Coordinates of N, CA, C and O in Angstrom, one line a residue:
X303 N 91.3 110.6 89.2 CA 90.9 109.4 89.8 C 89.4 109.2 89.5 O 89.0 108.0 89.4
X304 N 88.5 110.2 89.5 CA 87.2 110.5 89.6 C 87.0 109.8 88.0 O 86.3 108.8 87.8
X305 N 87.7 110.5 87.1 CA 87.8 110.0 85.6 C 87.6 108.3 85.6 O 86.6 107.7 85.2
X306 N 88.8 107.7 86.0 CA 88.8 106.6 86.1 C 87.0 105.6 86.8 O 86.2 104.8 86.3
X307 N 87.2 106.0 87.8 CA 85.9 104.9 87.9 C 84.6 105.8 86.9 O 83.9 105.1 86.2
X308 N 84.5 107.0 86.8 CA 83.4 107.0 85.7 C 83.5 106.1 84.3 O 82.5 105.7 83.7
X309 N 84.7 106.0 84.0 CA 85.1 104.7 83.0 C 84.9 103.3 83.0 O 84.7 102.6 82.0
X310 N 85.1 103.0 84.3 CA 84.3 102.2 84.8 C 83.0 101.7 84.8 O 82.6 100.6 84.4
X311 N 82.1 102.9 85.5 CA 80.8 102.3 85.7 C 80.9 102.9 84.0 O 80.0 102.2 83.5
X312 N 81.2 103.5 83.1 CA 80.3 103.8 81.8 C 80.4 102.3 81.1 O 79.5 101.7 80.6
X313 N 81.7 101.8 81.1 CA 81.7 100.2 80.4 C 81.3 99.5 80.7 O 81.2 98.6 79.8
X314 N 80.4 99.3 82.4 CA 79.5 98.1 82.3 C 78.0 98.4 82.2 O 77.1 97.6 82.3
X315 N 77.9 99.8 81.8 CA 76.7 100.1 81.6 C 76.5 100.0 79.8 O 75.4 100.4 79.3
X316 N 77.4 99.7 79.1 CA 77.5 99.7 78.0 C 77.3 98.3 77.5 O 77.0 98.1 76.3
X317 N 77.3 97.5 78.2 CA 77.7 96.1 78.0 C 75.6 95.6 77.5 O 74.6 95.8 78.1
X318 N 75.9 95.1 76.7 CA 74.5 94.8 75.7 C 73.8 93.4 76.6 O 72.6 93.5 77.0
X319 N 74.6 92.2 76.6 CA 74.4 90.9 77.1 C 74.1 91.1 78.2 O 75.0 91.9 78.6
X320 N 73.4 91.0 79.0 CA 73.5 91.0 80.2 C 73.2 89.9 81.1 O 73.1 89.8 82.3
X321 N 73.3 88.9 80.1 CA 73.2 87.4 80.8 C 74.9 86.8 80.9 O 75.3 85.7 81.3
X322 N 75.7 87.8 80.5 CA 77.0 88.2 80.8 C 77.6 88.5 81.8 O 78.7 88.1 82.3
X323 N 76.6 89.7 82.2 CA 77.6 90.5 83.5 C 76.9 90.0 84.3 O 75.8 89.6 84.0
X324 N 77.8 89.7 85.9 CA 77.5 89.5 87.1 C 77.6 90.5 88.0 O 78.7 90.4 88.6
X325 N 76.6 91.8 88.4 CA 77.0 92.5 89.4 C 76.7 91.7 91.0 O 75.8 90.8 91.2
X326 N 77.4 92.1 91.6 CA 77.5 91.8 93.0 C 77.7 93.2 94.0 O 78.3 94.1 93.4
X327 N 77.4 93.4 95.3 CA 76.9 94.2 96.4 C 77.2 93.9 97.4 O 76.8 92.8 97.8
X328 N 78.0 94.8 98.1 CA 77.8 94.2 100.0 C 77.7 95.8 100.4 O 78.4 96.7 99.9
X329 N 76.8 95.9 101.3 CA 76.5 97.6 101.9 C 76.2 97.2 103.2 O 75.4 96.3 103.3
X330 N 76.7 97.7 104.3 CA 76.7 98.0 105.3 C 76.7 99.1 106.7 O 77.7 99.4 107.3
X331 N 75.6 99.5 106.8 CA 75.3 101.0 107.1 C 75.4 101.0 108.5 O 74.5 100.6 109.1
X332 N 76.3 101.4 109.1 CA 76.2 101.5 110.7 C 76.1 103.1 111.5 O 76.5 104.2 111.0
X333 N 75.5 102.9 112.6 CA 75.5 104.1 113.0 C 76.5 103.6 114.6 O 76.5 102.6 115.3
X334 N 77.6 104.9 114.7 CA 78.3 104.8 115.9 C 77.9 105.6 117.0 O 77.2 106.6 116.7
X335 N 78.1 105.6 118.2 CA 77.8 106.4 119.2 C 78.5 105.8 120.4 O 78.1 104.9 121.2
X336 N 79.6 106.7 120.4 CA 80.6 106.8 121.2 C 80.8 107.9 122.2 O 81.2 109.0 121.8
X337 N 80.5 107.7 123.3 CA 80.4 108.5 124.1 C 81.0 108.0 125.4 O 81.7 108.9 125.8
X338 N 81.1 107.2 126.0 CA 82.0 106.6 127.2 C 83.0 105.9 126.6 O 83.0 104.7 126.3
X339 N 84.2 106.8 126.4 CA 85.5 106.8 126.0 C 86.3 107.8 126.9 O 85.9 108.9 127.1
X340 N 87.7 107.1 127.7 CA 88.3 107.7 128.2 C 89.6 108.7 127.2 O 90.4 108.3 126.3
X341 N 89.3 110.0 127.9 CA 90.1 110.5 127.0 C 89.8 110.9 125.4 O 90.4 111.3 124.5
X342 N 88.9 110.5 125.5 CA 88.5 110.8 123.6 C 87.1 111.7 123.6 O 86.0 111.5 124.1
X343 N 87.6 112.6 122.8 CA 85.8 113.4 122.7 C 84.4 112.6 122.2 O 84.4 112.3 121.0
X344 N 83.4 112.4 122.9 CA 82.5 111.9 122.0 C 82.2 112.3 120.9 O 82.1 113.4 120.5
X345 N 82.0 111.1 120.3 CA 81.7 111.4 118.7 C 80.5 110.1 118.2 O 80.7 108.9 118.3
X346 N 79.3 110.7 117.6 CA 78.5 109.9 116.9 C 78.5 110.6 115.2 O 78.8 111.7 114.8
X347 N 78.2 109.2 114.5 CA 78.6 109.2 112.9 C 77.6 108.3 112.5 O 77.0 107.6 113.3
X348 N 77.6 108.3 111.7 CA 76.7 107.5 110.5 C 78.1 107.2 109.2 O 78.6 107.9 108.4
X349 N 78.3 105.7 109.5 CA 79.3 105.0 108.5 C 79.1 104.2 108.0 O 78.0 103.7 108.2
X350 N 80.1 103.5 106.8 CA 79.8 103.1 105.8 C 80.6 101.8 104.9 O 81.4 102.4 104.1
X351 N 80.6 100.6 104.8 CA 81.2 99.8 104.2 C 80.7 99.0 103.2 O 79.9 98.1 103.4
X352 N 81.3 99.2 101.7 CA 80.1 98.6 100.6 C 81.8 98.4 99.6 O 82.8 99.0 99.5
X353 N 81.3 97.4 99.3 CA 81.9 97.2 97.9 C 80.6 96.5 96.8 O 79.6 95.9 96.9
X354 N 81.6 97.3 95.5 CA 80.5 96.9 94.4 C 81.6 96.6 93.0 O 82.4 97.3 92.4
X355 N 81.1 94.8 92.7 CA 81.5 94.5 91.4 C 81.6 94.0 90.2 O 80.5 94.4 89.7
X356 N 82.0 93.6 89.4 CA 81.0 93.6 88.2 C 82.0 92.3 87.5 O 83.1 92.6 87.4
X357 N 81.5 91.0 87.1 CA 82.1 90.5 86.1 C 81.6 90.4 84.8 O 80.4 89.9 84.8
X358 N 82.2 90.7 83.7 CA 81.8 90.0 82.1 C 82.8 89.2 81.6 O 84.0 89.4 81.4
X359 N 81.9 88.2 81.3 CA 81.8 87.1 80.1 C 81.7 87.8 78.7 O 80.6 88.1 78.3
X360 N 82.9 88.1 78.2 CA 83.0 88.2 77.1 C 83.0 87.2 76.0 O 82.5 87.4 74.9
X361 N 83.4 86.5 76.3 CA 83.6 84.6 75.6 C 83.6 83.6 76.6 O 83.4 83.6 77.8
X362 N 83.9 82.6 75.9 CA 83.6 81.2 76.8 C 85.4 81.5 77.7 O 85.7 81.3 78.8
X363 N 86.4 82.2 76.5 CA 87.9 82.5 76.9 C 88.3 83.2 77.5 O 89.3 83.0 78.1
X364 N 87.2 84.9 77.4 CA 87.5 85.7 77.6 C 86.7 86.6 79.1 O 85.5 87.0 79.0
X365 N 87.4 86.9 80.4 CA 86.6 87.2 81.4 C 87.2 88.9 81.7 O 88.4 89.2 81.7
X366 N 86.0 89.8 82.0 CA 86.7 90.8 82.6 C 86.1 91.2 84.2 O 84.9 91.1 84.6
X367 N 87.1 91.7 84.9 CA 86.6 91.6 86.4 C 86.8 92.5 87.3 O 88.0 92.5 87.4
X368 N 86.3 93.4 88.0 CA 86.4 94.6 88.3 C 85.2 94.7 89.6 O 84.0 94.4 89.7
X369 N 86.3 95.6 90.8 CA 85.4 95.8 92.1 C 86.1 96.7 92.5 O 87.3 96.7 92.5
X370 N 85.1 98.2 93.2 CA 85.5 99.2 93.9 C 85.3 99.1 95.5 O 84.3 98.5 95.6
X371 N 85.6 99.2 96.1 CA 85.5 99.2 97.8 C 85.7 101.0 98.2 O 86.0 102.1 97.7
X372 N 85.4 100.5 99.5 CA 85.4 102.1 100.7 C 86.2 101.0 101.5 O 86.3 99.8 101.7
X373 N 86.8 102.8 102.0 CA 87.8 102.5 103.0 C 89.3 102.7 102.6 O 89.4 102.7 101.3
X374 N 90.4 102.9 103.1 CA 91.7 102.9 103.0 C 92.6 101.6 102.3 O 92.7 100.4 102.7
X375 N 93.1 102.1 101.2 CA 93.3 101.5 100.3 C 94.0 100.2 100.9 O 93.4 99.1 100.7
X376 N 95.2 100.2 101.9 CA 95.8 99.3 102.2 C 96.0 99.0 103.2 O 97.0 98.4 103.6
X377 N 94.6 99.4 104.2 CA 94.8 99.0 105.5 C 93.2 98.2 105.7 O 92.0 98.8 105.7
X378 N 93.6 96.8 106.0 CA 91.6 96.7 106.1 C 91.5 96.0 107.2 O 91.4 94.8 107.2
X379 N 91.6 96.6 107.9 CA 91.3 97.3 109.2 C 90.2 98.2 109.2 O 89.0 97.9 109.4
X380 N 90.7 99.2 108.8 CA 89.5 100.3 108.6 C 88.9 100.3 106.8 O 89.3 100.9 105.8
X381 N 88.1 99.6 106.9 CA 86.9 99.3 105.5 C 86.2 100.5 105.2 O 86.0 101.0 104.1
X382 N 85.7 101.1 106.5 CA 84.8 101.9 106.3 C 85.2 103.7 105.9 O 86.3 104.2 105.9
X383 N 84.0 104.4 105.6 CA 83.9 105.7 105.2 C 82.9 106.5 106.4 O 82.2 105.8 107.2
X384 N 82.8 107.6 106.3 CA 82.3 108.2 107.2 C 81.0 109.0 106.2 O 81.1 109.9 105.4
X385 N 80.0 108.6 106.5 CA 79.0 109.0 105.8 C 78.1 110.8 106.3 O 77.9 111.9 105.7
X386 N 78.0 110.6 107.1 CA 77.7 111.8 108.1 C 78.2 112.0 109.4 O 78.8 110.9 109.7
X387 N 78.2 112.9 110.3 CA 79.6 113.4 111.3 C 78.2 114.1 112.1 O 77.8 115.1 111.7
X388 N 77.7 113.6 113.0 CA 76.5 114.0 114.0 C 77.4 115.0 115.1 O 76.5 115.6 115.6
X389 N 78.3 115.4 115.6 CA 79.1 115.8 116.5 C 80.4 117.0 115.6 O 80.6 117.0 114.4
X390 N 81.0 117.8 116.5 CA 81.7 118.4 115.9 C 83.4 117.8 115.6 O 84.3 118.5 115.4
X391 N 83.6 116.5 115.7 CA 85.0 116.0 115.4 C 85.4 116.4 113.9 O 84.8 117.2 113.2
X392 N 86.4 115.9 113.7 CA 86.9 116.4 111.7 C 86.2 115.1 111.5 O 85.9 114.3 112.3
X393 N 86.0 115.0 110.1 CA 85.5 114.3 109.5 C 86.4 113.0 109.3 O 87.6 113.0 109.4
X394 N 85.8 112.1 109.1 CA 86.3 110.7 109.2 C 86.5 110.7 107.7 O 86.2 111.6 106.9
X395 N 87.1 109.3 107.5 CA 87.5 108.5 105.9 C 86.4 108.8 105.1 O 85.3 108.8 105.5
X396 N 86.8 109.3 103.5 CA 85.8 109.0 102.7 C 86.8 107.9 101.6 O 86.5 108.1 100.4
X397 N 87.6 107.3 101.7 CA 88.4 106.9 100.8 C 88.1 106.1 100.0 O 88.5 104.9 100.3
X398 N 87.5 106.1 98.7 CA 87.1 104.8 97.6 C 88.3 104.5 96.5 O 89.1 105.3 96.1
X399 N 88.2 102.9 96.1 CA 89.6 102.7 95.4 C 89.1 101.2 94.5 O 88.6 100.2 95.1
X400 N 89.3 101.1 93.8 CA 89.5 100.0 93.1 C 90.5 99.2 93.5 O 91.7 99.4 93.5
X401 N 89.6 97.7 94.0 CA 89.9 97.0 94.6 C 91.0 95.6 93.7 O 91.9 94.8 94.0
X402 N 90.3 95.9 92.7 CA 90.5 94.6 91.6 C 89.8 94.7 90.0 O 88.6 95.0 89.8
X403 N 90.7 94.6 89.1 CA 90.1 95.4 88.0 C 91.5 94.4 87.0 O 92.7 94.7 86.9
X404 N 90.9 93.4 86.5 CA 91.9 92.4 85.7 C 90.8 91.9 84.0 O 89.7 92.3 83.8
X405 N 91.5 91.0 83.1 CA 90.7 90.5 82.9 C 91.7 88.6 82.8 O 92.7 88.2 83.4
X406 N 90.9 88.1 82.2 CA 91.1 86.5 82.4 C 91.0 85.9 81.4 O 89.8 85.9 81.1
X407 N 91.9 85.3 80.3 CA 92.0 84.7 79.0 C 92.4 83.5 79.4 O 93.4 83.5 80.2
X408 N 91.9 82.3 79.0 CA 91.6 81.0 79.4 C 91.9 80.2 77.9 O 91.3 80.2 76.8
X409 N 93.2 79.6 78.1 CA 93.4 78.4 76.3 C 93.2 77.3 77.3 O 92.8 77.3 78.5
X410 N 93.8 76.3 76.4 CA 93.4 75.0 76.7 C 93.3 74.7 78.0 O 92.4 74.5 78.7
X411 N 95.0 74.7 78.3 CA 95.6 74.2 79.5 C 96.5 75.1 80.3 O 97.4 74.6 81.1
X412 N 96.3 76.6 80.2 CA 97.3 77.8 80.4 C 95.8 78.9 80.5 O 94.8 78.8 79.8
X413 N 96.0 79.8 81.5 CA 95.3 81.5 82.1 C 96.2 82.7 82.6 O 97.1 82.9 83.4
X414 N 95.4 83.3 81.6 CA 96.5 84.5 81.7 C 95.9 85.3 82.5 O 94.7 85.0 82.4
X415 N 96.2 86.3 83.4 CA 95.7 87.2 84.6 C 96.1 88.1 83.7 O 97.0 87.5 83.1
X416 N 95.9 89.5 83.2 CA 96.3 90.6 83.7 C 95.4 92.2 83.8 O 94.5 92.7 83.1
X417 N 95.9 92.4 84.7 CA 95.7 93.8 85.5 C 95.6 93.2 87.1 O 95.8 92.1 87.4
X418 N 95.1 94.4 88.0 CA 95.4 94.3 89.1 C 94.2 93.3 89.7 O 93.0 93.4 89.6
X419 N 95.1 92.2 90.4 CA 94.3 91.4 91.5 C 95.0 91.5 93.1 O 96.2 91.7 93.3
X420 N 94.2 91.2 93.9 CA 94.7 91.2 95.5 C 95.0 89.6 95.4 O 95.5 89.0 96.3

């Protein structure tokens, strides 16, 4: 899996045009601190919600599009990752996944999708 997104980030770092690619960013760093909870051991964390993605314009026809996220692949609900664990609980989510990773061929009056979109 690790393979895969290094293939990833190496192809858009490959990419020459860069008035081509569109990277885009969302990071959101929270800290928790949970301590007045019934029944639950307190627990403070330092967590984590970021997706990062990238589109190229390969032609006026041709689009490729691709975004990684944190968090549990199919539950989003929980977005986030557990960055550091201040308390002795088990460690929270670190789960990263490719979210969307297609490209986009455009003729006249007809678009073709393929690879994975949500």
């Amino acid at each position: 899996m690790k393979k895969r997104y290094l293939l990833i980030v190496l192809s858009f770092l490959c990419v020459q045009n860069t008035e081509a690619l569109d990277l885009s960013t969302n990071v959101l760093l929270r800290y928790e601190n949970e301590t007045d909870q019934i029944n639950l051991a307190p627990r403070k964390r330092l967590r984590l919600i970021a997706s990062v993605g990238a589109d190229y314009k390969l032609s006026d026809n041709t689009m490729f599009i691709g975004q990684v996220r944190t968090g549990l692949k199919n539950k989003q609900n929980v977005p986030a990752i557990t960055v550091q664990q201040f308390t002795d609980n088990p460690s929270g989510d670190k789960d990263i996944y490719v979210s969307r990773i297609f490209t986009k061929f455009t003729f006249d009056k007809l678009a073709v999708i393929a690879g994975k979109s949500p």
